[in-house]
C-alpha cells in the first residue's frame, strides 16, 4: 500500500548489512517514502546533521560506534527523529538501554522484511507521543520501573518494551501477561490519568525466580468498584451489555470487560485501598 502525501516520511536506514538495507529501502520506497542509507554510526550522524529525517531504523551492533550511542546523539538533536532500534541482541540490558535513550520501538532480528511497512505505519500513527519521554527509574532486568505521560499511545510503547523482557517465557504465559498488563495500564491512563499528558503513570515490573509482579500506579484519586458502572462486572444479570451504553456516553473505547478478563489471566490481582494502584502476580513453574 502506497503512502499518501500526509503519511510519507523521510526514513534513514542504518545497518551494516548491505542486503538488508537494500531490501528495506525498496520496500519503503514502494510504499511512497523517501529513504536514505548509512552503514555505520559516523555516517548515520553525518546524514542526520546534514538533512532532516523523520524516522531512523537503527541497528544496535554497528562497526566502530554502537547504535545506542547513535540513538543518544540523534535524540539530543534540536528536532530529533523517531528512532526504531533493530537488533539480534536479545539481552535485557540492551533493551533497557534503548528505552533509557528514548527509542520509540524495538525490533528483534530476524524479522520478516515485509513487515517493515506496517511497522512504519504504526510509528506514523503514534507519532504524536514521540516527543513525550518515558522516564526510566530502574533499569535492572529483575526490576524495571518506568514513569510515563497518560496518553494512550504510551500504552503501546510501554507494552512493546516490557513484553520484550519476557521472551523466554512460554507463549501462553507471555500472552496472558501481555493482555492483563495492557488492560490495566490502559485503564490507569484513561481513568486515573484522564488522558492528560501532564499526569504520569508509574509502572514497575519485577521478575523473581518463581513469579512475575507488575505494579501500576495512576495519578487519580481511585474509585469505588461498586460504582464502576462502565465495567462489565457492574452489568445487571438480565443485561450483559449495559456497561457499553455508559462507556459510549463517556467517550470511552469499546470494552469494559477489563477486570473480568484480567482476573482470569493472572494468579492474583490486588488493589490498594484507594484503588489507584494495582498489582498482579503470575506464578512461574
GROMACS .gro file of C-alpha atoms in nm:
model
  285
    1UNK     CA    1   0.000   0.000   0.000
    2UNK     CA    2   0.145   0.334  -0.108
    3UNK     CA    3   0.163   0.614   0.146
    4UNK     CA    4  -0.037   0.925   0.070
    5UNK     CA    5   0.112   1.273   0.090
    6UNK     CA    6   0.012   1.309   0.456
    7UNK     CA    7   0.186   0.990   0.563
    8UNK     CA    8   0.502   1.000   0.352
    9UNK     CA    9   0.816   1.024   0.560
   10UNK     CA   10   1.192   1.065   0.517
   11UNK     CA   11   1.348   0.749   0.660
   12UNK     CA   12   1.713   0.672   0.730
   13UNK     CA   13   1.817   0.306   0.746
   14UNK     CA   14   2.135   0.246   0.947
   15UNK     CA   15   2.272  -0.108   0.928
   16UNK     CA   16   2.600  -0.269   0.828
   17UNK     CA   17   2.409  -0.546   0.646
   18UNK     CA   18   2.402  -0.417   0.289
   19UNK     CA   19   2.147  -0.673   0.171
   20UNK     CA   20   1.904  -0.584   0.450
   21UNK     CA   21   1.944  -0.212   0.379
   22UNK     CA   22   1.864  -0.273   0.014
   23UNK     CA   23   1.554  -0.483   0.082
   24UNK     CA   24   1.413  -0.240   0.339
   25UNK     CA   25   1.489   0.056   0.114
   26UNK     CA   26   1.299  -0.092  -0.181
   27UNK     CA   27   1.000  -0.187   0.035
   28UNK     CA   28   0.976   0.159   0.188
   29UNK     CA   29   1.026   0.337  -0.146
   30UNK     CA   30   0.748   0.126  -0.296
   31UNK     CA   31   0.531   0.241  -0.005
   32UNK     CA   32   0.593   0.603  -0.106
   33UNK     CA   33   0.859   0.707   0.144
   34UNK     CA   34   1.193   0.880   0.079
   35UNK     CA   35   1.477   0.661   0.203
   36UNK     CA   36   1.844   0.717   0.284
   37UNK     CA   37   2.109   0.470   0.398
   38UNK     CA   38   2.416   0.457   0.623
   39UNK     CA   39   2.638   0.160   0.701
   40UNK     CA   40   2.785   0.279   1.031
   41UNK     CA   41   2.734   0.523   1.315
   42UNK     CA   42   2.951   0.815   1.199
   43UNK     CA   43   2.793   0.804   0.852
   44UNK     CA   44   2.449   0.800   1.010
   45UNK     CA   45   2.521   1.108   1.220
   46UNK     CA   46   2.662   1.293   0.920
   47UNK     CA   47   2.343   1.225   0.729
   48UNK     CA   48   2.125   1.325   1.023
   49UNK     CA   49   2.307   1.655   1.075
   50UNK     CA   50   2.309   1.728   0.700
   51UNK     CA   51   1.937   1.683   0.644
   52UNK     CA   52   1.612   1.621   0.825
   53UNK     CA   53   1.485   1.265   0.866
   54UNK     CA   54   1.155   1.185   1.031
   55UNK     CA   55   1.231   0.823   1.125
   56UNK     CA   56   1.552   0.624   1.174
   57UNK     CA   57   1.570   0.245   1.154
   58UNK     CA   58   1.884   0.184   1.358
   59UNK     CA   59   2.085  -0.132   1.417
   60UNK     CA   60   2.250  -0.169   1.758
   61UNK     CA   61   2.559  -0.365   1.654
   62UNK     CA   62   2.727  -0.118   1.419
   63UNK     CA   63   3.100  -0.121   1.343
   64UNK     CA   64   3.308   0.138   1.523
   65UNK     CA   65   3.023   0.307   1.706
   66UNK     CA   66   2.734   0.149   1.892
   67UNK     CA   67   2.384   0.212   1.765
   68UNK     CA   68   2.294   0.308   2.122
   69UNK     CA   69   2.542   0.597   2.101
   70UNK     CA   70   2.391   0.700   1.768
   71UNK     CA   71   2.049   0.688   1.934
   72UNK     CA   72   2.163   0.917   2.215
   73UNK     CA   73   2.308   1.169   1.968
   74UNK     CA   74   2.001   1.159   1.744
   75UNK     CA   75   1.761   1.215   2.034
   76UNK     CA   76   1.971   1.511   2.152
   77UNK     CA   77   1.918   1.697   1.824
   78UNK     CA   78   1.702   2.010   1.820
   79UNK     CA   79   1.439   1.828   1.611
   80UNK     CA   80   1.504   1.464   1.692
   81UNK     CA   81   1.382   1.188   1.463
   82UNK     CA   82   1.175   0.896   1.584
   83UNK     CA   83   1.415   0.603   1.628
   84UNK     CA   84   1.325   0.236   1.588
   85UNK     CA   85   1.602   0.004   1.709
   86UNK     CA   86   1.676  -0.318   1.517
   87UNK     CA   87   1.895  -0.583   1.675
   88UNK     CA   88   1.966  -0.951   1.723
   89UNK     CA   89   2.090  -0.870   2.073
   90UNK     CA   90   1.817  -1.010   2.296
   91UNK     CA   91   1.971  -0.914   2.630
   92UNK     CA   92   1.753  -0.713   2.863
   93UNK     CA   93   2.043  -0.473   2.928
   94UNK     CA   94   2.044  -0.366   2.562
   95UNK     CA   95   1.668  -0.325   2.553
   96UNK     CA   96   1.663  -0.117   2.870
   97UNK     CA   97   1.950   0.100   2.744
   98UNK     CA   98   1.741   0.170   2.433
   99UNK     CA   99   1.441   0.264   2.649
  100UNK     CA  100   1.654   0.495   2.864
  101UNK     CA  101   1.781   0.670   2.550
  102UNK     CA  102   1.421   0.717   2.429
  103UNK     CA  103   1.398   0.467   2.145
  104UNK     CA  104   1.043   0.467   2.016
  105UNK     CA  105   1.027   0.096   1.934
  106UNK     CA  106   1.248  -0.211   1.945
  107UNK     CA  107   1.254  -0.477   1.671
  108UNK     CA  108   1.427  -0.808   1.726
  109UNK     CA  109   1.616  -0.957   1.433
  110UNK     CA  110   1.546  -1.158   1.235
  111UNK     CA  111   1.211  -1.013   1.135
  112UNK     CA  112   1.027  -1.057   0.803
  113UNK     CA  113   1.140  -0.757   0.593
  114UNK     CA  114   0.789  -0.726   0.451
  115UNK     CA  115   0.661  -0.621   0.795
  116UNK     CA  116   0.867  -0.301   0.789
  117UNK     CA  117   0.598  -0.103   0.606
  118UNK     CA  118   0.345  -0.198   0.874
  119UNK     CA  119   0.596  -0.100   1.145
  120UNK     CA  120   0.646   0.241   0.985
  121UNK     CA  121   0.268   0.287   0.951
  122UNK     CA  122   0.233   0.212   1.325
  123UNK     CA  123   0.508   0.461   1.408
  124UNK     CA  124   0.343   0.732   1.199
  125UNK     CA  125   0.006   0.667   1.363
  126UNK     CA  126   0.165   0.701   1.709
  127UNK     CA  127   0.396   0.989   1.623
  128UNK     CA  128   0.201   1.229   1.842
  129UNK     CA  129   0.357   1.074   2.151
  130UNK     CA  130   0.709   1.059   2.006
  131UNK     CA  131   0.817   1.381   2.175
  132UNK     CA  132   0.696   1.255   2.512
  133UNK     CA  133   0.963   1.091   2.723
  134UNK     CA  134   0.949   0.769   2.921
  135UNK     CA  135   1.144   0.820   3.243
  136UNK     CA  136   1.346   0.515   3.343
  137UNK     CA  137   1.361   0.497   3.723
  138UNK     CA  138   1.517   0.150   3.738
  139UNK     CA  139   1.669  -0.048   3.452
  140UNK     CA  140   1.776  -0.367   3.625
  141UNK     CA  141   1.650  -0.676   3.440
  142UNK     CA  142   1.489  -0.804   3.760
  143UNK     CA  143   1.334  -0.465   3.846
  144UNK     CA  144   1.219  -0.229   3.573
  145UNK     CA  145   1.041   0.089   3.676
  146UNK     CA  146   0.908   0.349   3.433
  147UNK     CA  147   0.714   0.677   3.456
  148UNK     CA  148   0.520   0.792   3.151
  149UNK     CA  149   0.263   1.054   3.044
  150UNK     CA  150  -0.103   0.948   3.050
  151UNK     CA  151  -0.171   0.917   2.677
  152UNK     CA  152  -0.299   0.600   2.514
  153UNK     CA  153  -0.013   0.584   2.262
  154UNK     CA  154   0.222   0.529   2.557
  155UNK     CA  155   0.043   0.204   2.637
  156UNK     CA  156   0.159   0.060   2.303
  157UNK     CA  157   0.516   0.176   2.351
  158UNK     CA  158   0.548   0.056   2.708
  159UNK     CA  159   0.384  -0.280   2.642
  160UNK     CA  160   0.616  -0.337   2.346
  161UNK     CA  161   0.923  -0.278   2.561
  162UNK     CA  162   0.804  -0.466   2.867
  163UNK     CA  163   0.697  -0.775   2.676
  164UNK     CA  164   1.039  -0.792   2.509
  165UNK     CA  165   1.178  -0.862   2.855
  166UNK     CA  166   0.968  -1.177   2.886
  167UNK     CA  167   1.059  -1.354   2.562
  168UNK     CA  168   1.193  -1.657   2.749
  169UNK     CA  169   0.851  -1.739   2.896
  170UNK     CA  170   0.618  -1.999   2.747
  171UNK     CA  171   0.398  -1.832   2.488
  172UNK     CA  172   0.067  -1.890   2.673
  173UNK     CA  173   0.211  -1.725   2.986
  174UNK     CA  174   0.355  -1.439   2.787
  175UNK     CA  175   0.026  -1.378   2.607
  176UNK     CA  176  -0.179  -1.378   2.927
  177UNK     CA  177   0.063  -1.139   3.098
  178UNK     CA  178   0.062  -0.909   2.794
  179UNK     CA  179  -0.318  -0.892   2.783
  180UNK     CA  180  -0.352  -0.828   3.156
  181UNK     CA  181  -0.077  -0.565   3.155
  182UNK     CA  182  -0.224  -0.381   2.856
  183UNK     CA  183  -0.574  -0.373   3.004
  184UNK     CA  184  -0.466  -0.245   3.345
  185UNK     CA  185  -0.225   0.010   3.201
  186UNK     CA  186  -0.487   0.145   2.962
  187UNK     CA  187  -0.740   0.172   3.244
  188UNK     CA  188  -0.486   0.363   3.456
  189UNK     CA  189  -0.416   0.607   3.172
  190UNK     CA  190  -0.783   0.658   3.090
  191UNK     CA  191  -0.937   0.670   3.435
  192UNK     CA  192  -0.663   0.777   3.672
  193UNK     CA  193  -0.475   0.993   3.424
  194UNK     CA  194  -0.782   1.129   3.241
  195UNK     CA  195  -0.580   1.106   2.916
  196UNK     CA  196  -0.385   1.410   3.037
  197UNK     CA  197  -0.020   1.410   2.921
  198UNK     CA  198   0.070   1.631   3.217
  199UNK     CA  199  -0.024   1.346   3.451
  200UNK     CA  200   0.206   1.046   3.491
  201UNK     CA  201   0.154   0.674   3.540
  202UNK     CA  202   0.419   0.466   3.719
  203UNK     CA  203   0.488   0.107   3.615
  204UNK     CA  204   0.705  -0.148   3.797
  205UNK     CA  205   0.791  -0.492   3.660
  206UNK     CA  206   0.964  -0.731   3.898
  207UNK     CA  207   1.099  -1.068   3.785
  208UNK     CA  208   1.174  -1.330   4.053
  209UNK     CA  209   1.263  -1.696   4.011
  210UNK     CA  210   0.907  -1.818   4.052
  211UNK     CA  211   0.687  -1.519   3.976
  212UNK     CA  212   0.627  -1.203   3.778
  213UNK     CA  213   0.492  -0.900   3.962
  214UNK     CA  214   0.357  -0.593   3.787
  215UNK     CA  215   0.251  -0.276   3.971
  216UNK     CA  216   0.072   0.015   3.807
  217UNK     CA  217   0.008   0.338   3.998
  218UNK     CA  218  -0.202   0.612   3.839
  219UNK     CA  219  -0.235   0.978   3.947
  220UNK     CA  220  -0.607   0.958   4.013
  221UNK     CA  221  -0.796   0.952   4.341
  222UNK     CA  222  -0.908   0.592   4.293
  223UNK     CA  223  -1.256   0.452   4.252
  224UNK     CA  224  -1.533   0.262   4.425
  225UNK     CA  225  -1.571  -0.068   4.245
  226UNK     CA  226  -1.941  -0.082   4.339
  227UNK     CA  227  -1.997   0.239   4.142
  228UNK     CA  228  -1.794   0.133   3.838
  229UNK     CA  229  -2.090   0.140   3.601
  230UNK     CA  230  -1.873   0.136   3.288
  231UNK     CA  231  -1.734  -0.209   3.371
  232UNK     CA  232  -1.880  -0.544   3.279
  233UNK     CA  233  -1.873  -0.653   3.643
  234UNK     CA  234  -2.149  -0.396   3.710
  235UNK     CA  235  -2.393  -0.531   3.450
  236UNK     CA  236  -2.738  -0.639   3.573
  237UNK     CA  237  -2.789  -1.013   3.531
  238UNK     CA  238  -3.053  -0.957   3.262
  239UNK     CA  239  -2.845  -0.703   3.066
  240UNK     CA  240  -2.492  -0.828   2.996
  241UNK     CA  241  -2.405  -0.531   2.773
  242UNK     CA  242  -2.545  -0.245   2.985
  243UNK     CA  243  -2.198  -0.110   3.056
  244UNK     CA  244  -2.140  -0.033   2.685
  245UNK     CA  245  -2.405   0.241   2.697
  246UNK     CA  246  -2.224   0.413   2.983
  247UNK     CA  247  -1.891   0.384   2.801
  248UNK     CA  248  -2.034   0.536   2.483
  249UNK     CA  249  -2.181   0.827   2.678
  250UNK     CA  250  -1.840   0.893   2.836
  251UNK     CA  251  -1.649   0.869   2.508
  252UNK     CA  252  -1.455   0.560   2.612
  253UNK     CA  253  -1.315   0.291   2.383
  254UNK     CA  254  -1.524  -0.025   2.339
  255UNK     CA  255  -1.465  -0.274   2.616
  256UNK     CA  256  -1.533  -0.266   2.986
  257UNK     CA  257  -1.451  -0.632   3.034
  258UNK     CA  258  -1.107  -0.549   3.169
  259UNK     CA  259  -1.136  -0.657   3.533
  260UNK     CA  260  -1.322  -0.976   3.447
  261UNK     CA  261  -1.069  -1.066   3.179
  262UNK     CA  262  -0.766  -0.975   3.388
  263UNK     CA  263  -0.880  -1.184   3.681
  264UNK     CA  264  -0.896  -1.485   3.451
  265UNK     CA  265  -0.547  -1.424   3.310
  266UNK     CA  266  -0.338  -1.376   3.625
  267UNK     CA  267  -0.298  -1.562   3.953
  268UNK     CA  268  -0.354  -1.267   4.188
  269UNK     CA  269  -0.494  -0.919   4.134
  270UNK     CA  270  -0.451  -0.681   4.429
  271UNK     CA  271  -0.566  -0.319   4.465
  272UNK     CA  272  -0.465  -0.071   4.732
  273UNK     CA  273  -0.737   0.085   4.950
  274UNK     CA  274  -0.797   0.385   4.723
  275UNK     CA  275  -0.784   0.163   4.413
  276UNK     CA  276  -0.544   0.388   4.227
  277UNK     CA  277  -0.266   0.129   4.246
  278UNK     CA  278  -0.288  -0.231   4.134
  279UNK     CA  279  -0.053  -0.528   4.140
  280UNK     CA  280  -0.091  -0.853   3.954
  281UNK     CA  281   0.111  -1.166   4.002
  282UNK     CA  282   0.177  -1.453   3.764
  283UNK     CA  283   0.342  -1.758   3.917
  284UNK     CA  284   0.604  -1.944   3.715
  285UNK     CA  285   0.659  -2.317   3.726
   0.00000   0.00000   0.00000
